[in-house]
CSV table of C-alpha atoms in Angstrom, one decimal:
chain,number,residue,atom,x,y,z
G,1,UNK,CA,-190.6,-122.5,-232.6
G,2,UNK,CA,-190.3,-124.3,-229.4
G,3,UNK,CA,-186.5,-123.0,-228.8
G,4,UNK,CA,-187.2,-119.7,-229.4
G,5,UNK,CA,-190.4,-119.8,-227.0
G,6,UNK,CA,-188.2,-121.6,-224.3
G,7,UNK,CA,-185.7,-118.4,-224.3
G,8,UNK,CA,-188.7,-115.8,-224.4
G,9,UNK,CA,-190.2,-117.7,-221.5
G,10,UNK,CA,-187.0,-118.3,-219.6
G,11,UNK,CA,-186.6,-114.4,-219.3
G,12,UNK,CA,-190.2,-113.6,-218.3
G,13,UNK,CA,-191.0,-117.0,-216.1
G,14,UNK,CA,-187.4,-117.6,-214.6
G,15,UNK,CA,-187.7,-118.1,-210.9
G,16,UNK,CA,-184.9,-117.1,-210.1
G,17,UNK,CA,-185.2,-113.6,-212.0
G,18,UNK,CA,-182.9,-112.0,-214.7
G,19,UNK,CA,-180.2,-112.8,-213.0
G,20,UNK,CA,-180.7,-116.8,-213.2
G,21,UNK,CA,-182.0,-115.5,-216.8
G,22,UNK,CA,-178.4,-114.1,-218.0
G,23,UNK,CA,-176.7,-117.4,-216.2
G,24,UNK,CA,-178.9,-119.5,-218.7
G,25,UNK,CA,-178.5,-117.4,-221.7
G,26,UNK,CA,-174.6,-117.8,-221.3
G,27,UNK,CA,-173.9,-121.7,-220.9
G,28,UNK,CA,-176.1,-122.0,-224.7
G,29,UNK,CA,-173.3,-119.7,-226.3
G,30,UNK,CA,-171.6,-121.6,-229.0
G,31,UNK,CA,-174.2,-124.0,-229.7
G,32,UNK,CA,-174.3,-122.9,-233.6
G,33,UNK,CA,-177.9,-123.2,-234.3
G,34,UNK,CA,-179.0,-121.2,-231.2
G,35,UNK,CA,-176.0,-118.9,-230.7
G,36,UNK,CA,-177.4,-115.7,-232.3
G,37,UNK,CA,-180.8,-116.2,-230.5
G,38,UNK,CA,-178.7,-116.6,-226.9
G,39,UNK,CA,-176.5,-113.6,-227.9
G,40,UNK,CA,-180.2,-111.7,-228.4
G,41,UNK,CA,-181.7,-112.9,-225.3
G,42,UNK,CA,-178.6,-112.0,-223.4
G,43,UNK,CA,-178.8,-108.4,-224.6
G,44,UNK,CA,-183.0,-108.3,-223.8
G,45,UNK,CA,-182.1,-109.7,-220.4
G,46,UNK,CA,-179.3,-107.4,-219.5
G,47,UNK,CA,-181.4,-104.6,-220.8
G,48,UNK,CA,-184.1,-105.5,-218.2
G,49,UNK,CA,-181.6,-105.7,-215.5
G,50,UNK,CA,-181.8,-103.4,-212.7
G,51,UNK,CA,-178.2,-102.4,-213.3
G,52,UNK,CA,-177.3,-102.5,-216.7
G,53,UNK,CA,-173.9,-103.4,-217.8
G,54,UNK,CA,-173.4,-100.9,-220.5
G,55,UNK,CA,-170.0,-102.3,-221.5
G,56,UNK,CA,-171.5,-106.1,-221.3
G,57,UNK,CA,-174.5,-105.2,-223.9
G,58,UNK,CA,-172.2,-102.9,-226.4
G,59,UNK,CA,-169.8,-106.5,-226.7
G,60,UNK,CA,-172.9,-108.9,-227.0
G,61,UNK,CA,-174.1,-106.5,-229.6
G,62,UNK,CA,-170.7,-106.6,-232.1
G,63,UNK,CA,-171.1,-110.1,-231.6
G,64,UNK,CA,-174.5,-110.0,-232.5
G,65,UNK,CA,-173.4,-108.1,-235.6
G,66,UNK,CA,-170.9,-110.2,-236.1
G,67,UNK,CA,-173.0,-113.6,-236.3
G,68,UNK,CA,-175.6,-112.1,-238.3
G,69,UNK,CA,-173.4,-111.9,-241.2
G,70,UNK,CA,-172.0,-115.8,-240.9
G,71,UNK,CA,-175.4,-117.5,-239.5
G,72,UNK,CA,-177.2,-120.3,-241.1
G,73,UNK,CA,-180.8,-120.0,-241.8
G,74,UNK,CA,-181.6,-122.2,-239.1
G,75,UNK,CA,-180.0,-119.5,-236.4
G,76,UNK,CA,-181.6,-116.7,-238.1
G,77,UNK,CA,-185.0,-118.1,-238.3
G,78,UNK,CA,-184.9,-118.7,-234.4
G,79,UNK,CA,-183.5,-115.3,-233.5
G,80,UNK,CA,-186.1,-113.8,-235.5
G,81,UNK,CA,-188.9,-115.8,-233.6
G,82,UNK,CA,-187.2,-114.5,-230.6
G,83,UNK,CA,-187.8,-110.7,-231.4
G,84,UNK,CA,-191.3,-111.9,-232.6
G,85,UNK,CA,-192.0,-113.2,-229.1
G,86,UNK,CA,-190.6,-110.2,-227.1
G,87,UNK,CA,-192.5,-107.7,-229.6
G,88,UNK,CA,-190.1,-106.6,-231.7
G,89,UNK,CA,-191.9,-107.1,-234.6
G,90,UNK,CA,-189.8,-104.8,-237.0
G,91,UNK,CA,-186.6,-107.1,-236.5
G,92,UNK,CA,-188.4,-109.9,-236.5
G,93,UNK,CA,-189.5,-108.9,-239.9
G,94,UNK,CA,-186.1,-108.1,-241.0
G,95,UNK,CA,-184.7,-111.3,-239.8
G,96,UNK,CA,-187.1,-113.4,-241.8
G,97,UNK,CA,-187.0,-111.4,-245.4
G,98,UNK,CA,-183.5,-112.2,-244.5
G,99,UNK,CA,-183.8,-115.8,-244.7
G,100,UNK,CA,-186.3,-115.8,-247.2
G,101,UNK,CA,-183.6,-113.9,-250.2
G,102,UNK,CA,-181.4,-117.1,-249.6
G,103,UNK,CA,-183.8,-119.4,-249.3
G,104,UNK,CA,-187.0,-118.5,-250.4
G,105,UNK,CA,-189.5,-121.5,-250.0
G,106,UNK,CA,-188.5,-122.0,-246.2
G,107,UNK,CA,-192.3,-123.0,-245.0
G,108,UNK,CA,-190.9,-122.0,-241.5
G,109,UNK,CA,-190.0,-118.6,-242.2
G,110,UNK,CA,-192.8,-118.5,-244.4
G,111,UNK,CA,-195.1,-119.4,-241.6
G,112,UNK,CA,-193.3,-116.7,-239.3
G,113,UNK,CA,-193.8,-114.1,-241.5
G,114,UNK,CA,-197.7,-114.8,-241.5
G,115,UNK,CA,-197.2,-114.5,-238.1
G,116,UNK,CA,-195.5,-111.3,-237.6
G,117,UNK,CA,-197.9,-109.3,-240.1
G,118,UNK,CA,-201.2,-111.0,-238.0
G,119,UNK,CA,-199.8,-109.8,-234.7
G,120,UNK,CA,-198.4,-106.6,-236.4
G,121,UNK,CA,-201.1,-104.3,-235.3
G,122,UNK,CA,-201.1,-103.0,-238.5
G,123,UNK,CA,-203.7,-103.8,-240.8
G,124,UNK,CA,-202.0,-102.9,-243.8
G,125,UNK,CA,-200.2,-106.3,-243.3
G,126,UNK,CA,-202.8,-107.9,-241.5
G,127,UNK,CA,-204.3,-108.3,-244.5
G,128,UNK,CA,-202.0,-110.0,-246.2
G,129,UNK,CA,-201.2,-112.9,-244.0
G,130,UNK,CA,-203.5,-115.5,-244.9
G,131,UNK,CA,-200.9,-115.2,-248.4
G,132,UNK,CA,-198.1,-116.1,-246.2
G,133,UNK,CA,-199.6,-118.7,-244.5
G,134,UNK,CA,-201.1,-120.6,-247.8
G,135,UNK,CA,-197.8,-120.0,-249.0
G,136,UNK,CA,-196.0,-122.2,-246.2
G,137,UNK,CA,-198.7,-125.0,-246.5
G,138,UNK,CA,-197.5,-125.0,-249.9
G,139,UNK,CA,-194.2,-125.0,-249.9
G,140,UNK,CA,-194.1,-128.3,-246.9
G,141,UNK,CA,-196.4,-129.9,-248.8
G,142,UNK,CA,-197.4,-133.5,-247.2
G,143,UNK,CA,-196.1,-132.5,-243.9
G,144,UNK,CA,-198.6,-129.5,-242.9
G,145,UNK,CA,-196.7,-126.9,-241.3
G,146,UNK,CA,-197.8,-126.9,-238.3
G,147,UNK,CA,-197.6,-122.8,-237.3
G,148,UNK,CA,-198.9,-122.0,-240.9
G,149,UNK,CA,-202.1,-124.2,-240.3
G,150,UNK,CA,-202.5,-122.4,-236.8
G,151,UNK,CA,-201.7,-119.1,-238.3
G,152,UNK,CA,-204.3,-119.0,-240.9
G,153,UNK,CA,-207.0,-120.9,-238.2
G,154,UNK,CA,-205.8,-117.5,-235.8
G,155,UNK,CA,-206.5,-115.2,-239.2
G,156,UNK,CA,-210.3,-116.3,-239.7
G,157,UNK,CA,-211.0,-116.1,-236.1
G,158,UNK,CA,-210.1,-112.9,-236.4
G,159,UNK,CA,-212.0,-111.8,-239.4
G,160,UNK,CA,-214.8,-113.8,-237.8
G,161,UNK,CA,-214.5,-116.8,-240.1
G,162,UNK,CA,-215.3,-119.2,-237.3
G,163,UNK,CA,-216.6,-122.1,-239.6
G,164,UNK,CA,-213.6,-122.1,-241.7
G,165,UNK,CA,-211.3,-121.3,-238.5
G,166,UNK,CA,-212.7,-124.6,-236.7
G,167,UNK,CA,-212.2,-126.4,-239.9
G,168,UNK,CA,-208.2,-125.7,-239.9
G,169,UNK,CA,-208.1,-126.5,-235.8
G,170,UNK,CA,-209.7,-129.7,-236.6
G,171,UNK,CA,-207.2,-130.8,-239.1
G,172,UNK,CA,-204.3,-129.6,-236.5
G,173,UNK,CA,-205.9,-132.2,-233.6
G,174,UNK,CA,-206.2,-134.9,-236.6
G,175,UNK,CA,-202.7,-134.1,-237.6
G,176,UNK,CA,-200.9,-133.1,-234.3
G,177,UNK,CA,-202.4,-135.2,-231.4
G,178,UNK,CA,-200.0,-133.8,-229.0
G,179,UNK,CA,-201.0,-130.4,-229.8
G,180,UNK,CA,-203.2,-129.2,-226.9
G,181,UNK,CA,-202.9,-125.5,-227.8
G,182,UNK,CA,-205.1,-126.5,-231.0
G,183,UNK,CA,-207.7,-128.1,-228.6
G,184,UNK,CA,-208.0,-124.8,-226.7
G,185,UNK,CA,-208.0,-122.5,-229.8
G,186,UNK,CA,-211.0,-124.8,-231.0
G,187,UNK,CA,-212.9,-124.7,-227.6
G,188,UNK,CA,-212.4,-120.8,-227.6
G,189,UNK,CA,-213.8,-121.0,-231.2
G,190,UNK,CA,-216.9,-122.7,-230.4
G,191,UNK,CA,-217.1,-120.7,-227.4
G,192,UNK,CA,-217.7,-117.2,-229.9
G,193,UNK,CA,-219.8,-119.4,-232.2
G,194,UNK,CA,-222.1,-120.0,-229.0
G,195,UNK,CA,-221.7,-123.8,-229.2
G,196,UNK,CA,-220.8,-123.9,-225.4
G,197,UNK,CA,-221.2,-127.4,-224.8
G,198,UNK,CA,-218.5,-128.4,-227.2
G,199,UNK,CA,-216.3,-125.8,-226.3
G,200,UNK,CA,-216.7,-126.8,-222.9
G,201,UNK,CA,-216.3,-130.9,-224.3
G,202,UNK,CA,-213.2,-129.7,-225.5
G,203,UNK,CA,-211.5,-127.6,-223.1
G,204,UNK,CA,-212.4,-130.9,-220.7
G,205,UNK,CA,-210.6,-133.1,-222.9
G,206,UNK,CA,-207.4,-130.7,-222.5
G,207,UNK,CA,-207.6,-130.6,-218.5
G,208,UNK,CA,-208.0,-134.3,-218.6
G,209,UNK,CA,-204.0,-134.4,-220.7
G,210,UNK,CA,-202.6,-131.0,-218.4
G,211,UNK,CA,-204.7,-130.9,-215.5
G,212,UNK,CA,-202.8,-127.3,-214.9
G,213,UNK,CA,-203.8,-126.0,-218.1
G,214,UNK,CA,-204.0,-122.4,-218.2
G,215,UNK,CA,-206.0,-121.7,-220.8
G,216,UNK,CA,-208.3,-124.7,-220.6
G,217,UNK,CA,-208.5,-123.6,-216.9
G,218,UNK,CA,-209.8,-119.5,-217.7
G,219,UNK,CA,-212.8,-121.2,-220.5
G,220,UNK,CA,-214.2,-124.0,-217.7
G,221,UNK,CA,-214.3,-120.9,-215.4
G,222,UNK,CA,-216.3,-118.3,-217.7
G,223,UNK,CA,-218.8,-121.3,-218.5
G,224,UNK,CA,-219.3,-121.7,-214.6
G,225,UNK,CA,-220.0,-118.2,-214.1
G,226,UNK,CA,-221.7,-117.3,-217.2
G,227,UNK,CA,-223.3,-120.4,-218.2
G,228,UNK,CA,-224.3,-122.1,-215.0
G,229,UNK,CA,-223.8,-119.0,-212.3
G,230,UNK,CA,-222.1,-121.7,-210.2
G,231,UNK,CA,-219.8,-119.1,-208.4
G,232,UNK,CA,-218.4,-120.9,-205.7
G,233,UNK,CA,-217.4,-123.7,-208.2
G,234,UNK,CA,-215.6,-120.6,-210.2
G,235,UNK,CA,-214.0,-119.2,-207.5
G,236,UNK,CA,-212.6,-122.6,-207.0
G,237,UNK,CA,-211.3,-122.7,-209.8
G,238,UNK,CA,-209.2,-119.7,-209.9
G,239,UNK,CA,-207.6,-120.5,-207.2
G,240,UNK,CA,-206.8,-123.4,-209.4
G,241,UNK,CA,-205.6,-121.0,-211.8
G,242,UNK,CA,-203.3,-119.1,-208.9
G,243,UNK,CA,-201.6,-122.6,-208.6
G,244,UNK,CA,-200.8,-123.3,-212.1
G,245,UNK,CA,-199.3,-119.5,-212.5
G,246,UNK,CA,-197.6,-119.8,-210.0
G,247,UNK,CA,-196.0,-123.6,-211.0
G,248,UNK,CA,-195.8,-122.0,-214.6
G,249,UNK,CA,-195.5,-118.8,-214.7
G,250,UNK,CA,-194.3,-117.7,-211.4
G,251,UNK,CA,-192.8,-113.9,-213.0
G,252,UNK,CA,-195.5,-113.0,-215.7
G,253,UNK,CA,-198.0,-109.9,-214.0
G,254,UNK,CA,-199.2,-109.2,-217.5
G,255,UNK,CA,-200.5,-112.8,-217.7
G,256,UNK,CA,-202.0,-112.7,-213.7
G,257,UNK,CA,-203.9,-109.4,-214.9
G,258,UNK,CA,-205.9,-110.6,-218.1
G,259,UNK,CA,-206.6,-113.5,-216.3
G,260,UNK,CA,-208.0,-111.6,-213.4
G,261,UNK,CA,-210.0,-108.8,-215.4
G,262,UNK,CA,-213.1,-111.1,-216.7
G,263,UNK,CA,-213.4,-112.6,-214.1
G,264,UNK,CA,-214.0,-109.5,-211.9
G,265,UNK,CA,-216.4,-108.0,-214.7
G,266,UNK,CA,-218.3,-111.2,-215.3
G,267,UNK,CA,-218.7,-112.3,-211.3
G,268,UNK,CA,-221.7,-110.0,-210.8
G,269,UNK,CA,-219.9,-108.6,-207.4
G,270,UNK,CA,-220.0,-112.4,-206.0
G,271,UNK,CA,-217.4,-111.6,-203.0
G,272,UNK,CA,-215.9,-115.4,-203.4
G,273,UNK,CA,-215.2,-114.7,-207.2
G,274,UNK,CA,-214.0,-111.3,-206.5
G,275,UNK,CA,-211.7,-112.4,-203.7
G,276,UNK,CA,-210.0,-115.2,-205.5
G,277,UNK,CA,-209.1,-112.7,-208.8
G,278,UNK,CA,-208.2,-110.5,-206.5
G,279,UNK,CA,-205.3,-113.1,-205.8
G,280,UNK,CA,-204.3,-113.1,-209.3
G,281,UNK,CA,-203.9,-109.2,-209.2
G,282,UNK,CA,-202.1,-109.1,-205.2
G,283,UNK,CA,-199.8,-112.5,-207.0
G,284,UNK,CA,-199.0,-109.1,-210.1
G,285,UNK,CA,-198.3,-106.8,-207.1
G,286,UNK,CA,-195.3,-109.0,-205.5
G,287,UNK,CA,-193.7,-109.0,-209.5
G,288,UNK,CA,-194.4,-105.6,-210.8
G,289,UNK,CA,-195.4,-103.4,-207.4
G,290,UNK,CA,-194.6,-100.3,-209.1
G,291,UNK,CA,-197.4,-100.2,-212.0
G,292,UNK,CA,-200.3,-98.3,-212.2
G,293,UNK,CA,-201.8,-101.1,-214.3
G,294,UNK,CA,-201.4,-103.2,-211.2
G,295,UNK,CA,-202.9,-100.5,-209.0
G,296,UNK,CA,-205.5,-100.0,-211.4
G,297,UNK,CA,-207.2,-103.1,-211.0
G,298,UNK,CA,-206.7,-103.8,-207.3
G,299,UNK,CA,-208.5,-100.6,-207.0
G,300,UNK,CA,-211.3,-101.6,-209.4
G,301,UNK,CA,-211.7,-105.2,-207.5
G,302,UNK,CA,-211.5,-103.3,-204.5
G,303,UNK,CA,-214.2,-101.1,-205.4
G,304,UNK,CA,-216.6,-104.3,-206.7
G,305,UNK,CA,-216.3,-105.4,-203.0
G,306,UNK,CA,-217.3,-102.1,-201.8
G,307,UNK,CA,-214.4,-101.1,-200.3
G,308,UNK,CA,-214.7,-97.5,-201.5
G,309,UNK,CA,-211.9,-96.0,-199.0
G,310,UNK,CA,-209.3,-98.8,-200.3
G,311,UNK,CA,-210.3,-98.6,-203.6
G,312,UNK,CA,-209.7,-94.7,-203.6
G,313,UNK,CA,-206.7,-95.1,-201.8
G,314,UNK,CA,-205.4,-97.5,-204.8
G,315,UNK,CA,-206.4,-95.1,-207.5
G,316,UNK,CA,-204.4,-92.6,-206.1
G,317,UNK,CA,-201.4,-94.9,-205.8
G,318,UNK,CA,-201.9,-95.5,-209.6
């Protein structure tokens, strides 16, 4: 999936805004595997533009219709992971069935189907995604789809299946070395089994590969503060977050916001944790200023640190 994830990244994470986005989006066009997903991205981006250009977006999207009708599998598969990845889970959907009347034991599409269903929000299909994901295992054989093994370890987590869920992860890291997001799926696993040590072991083993880990970074700070109460070593920490959004993910708020919320509602007030969250929120503020969501939760960190008058003066900004 890694093309698809690169465009959905380069339109939320692009430094340089939409702008630099579009300017990205345009020099893959013509590239035949990726040129439907580009054409796609080109239309999200120019959608999220300040000032859309109406007449711009109506030709990207006859060519869209246009390639739709001529693209190889390959194409499809990675425009449909796109729409998967900016939440358009009905496309997505479309896209793969798609692929899968032409070529029906394509493990990747397969796979991606599993995926769409689990992250649906619907639990009519919820419920049938485990199906998908055996059924991708199955059909690469020796080779272990990699997305089908994660998307059936993500499926018992969820249906609270830990044992079984580790049991897939550990076969990933045997399989897929490389893989760290397996590593910190397995240490958030043994995390809501209770088996903190080894989910702390583990998330460790990540930081010691990508020292700017995110995720590895957010589990090594809710063991600090709610294993060991070592609050100045969390705050710390988050600040060591703040860098590695920043190097990372320097235009995602939504991202800045769940990693800020836990930590305020686990600190217990401490004013060091508190203050360096609240950095994750103010670091939201300069992408997004005009949410209430944002406002939201400055006000509620405002109001751990008892600053009542600022807090109310938020809310009402919200």
């Amino acid at each position: 999936m890694t093309f698809s994830v690169f465009l959905a990244q380069t339109v939320f994470s692009s430094k340089g805004g939409i702008s630099e986005a579009i300017r990205d989006f345009e020099s893959l066009k013509g590239q035949q595997d990726v040129q439907l997903a580009s054409l796609v991205a080109l239309i999200y981006a120019h959608k999220k533009s300040r000032v859309v250009d109406s007449e711009a977006v109506n030709d990207l999207q006859n060519r869209v219709e246009v390639e739709e009708r001529t693209a190889p599998e390959r194409s499809l598969l990675q425009a449909a992971m796109f729409f998967w990845h900016i939440g358009e889970h009905k496309r997505a959907r479309e896209q793969v069935i798609q692929i899968l009347e032409v070529q029906p034991d394509y493990a990747q599409a397969t796979a991606l189907l599993g995926w769409i269903d689990l992250t649906s929000g619907r639990e009519s299909l919820e419920k049938k995604c485990q199906k998908y994901f055996d059924q991708a295992l199955s059909q690469a054989g020796a080779k272990k789809d990699l997305d089908a093994i994660l998307g059936k370890a993500k499926f018992l987590t969820r249906r609270g299946n830990f044992a079984e869920a580790l049991e897939q992860l550990n076969s990933i890291v045997v399989l897929y070395t490389w893989f760290l997001p397996a590593l910190n799926e397995k240490a958030s696993v043994l995390m809501m089994m209770g088996d903190w040590e080894q989910a702390l072991d583990t998330a460790q083993r990540v930081l010691t590969t990508d020292s700017y880990n995110i995720e590895a970074l957010r589990l090594t700070t809710i063991y600090l503060i709610t294993r060991e109460a070592r609050y100045d070593v969390a705050a710390n920490r988050i600040l060591e977050i703040l860098r590695s959004v920043e190097r990372q993910e320097p235009k995602n708020p939504d991202l800045y916001l769940s990693l800020a919320r836990p930590f305020a509602r686990l600190a217990g007030r401490h004013a060091g944790v508190l203050k360096a969250s609240m950095q994750l929120v103010q670091l939201a503020a300069t992408v997004r200023p005009e949410t209430s969501a944002v406002a939201t939760e400055h006000a509620y960190h405002l109001f751990l640190l008892g600053n009542i008058e600022g807090s109310l003066k938020k809310y009402r900004a919200a």
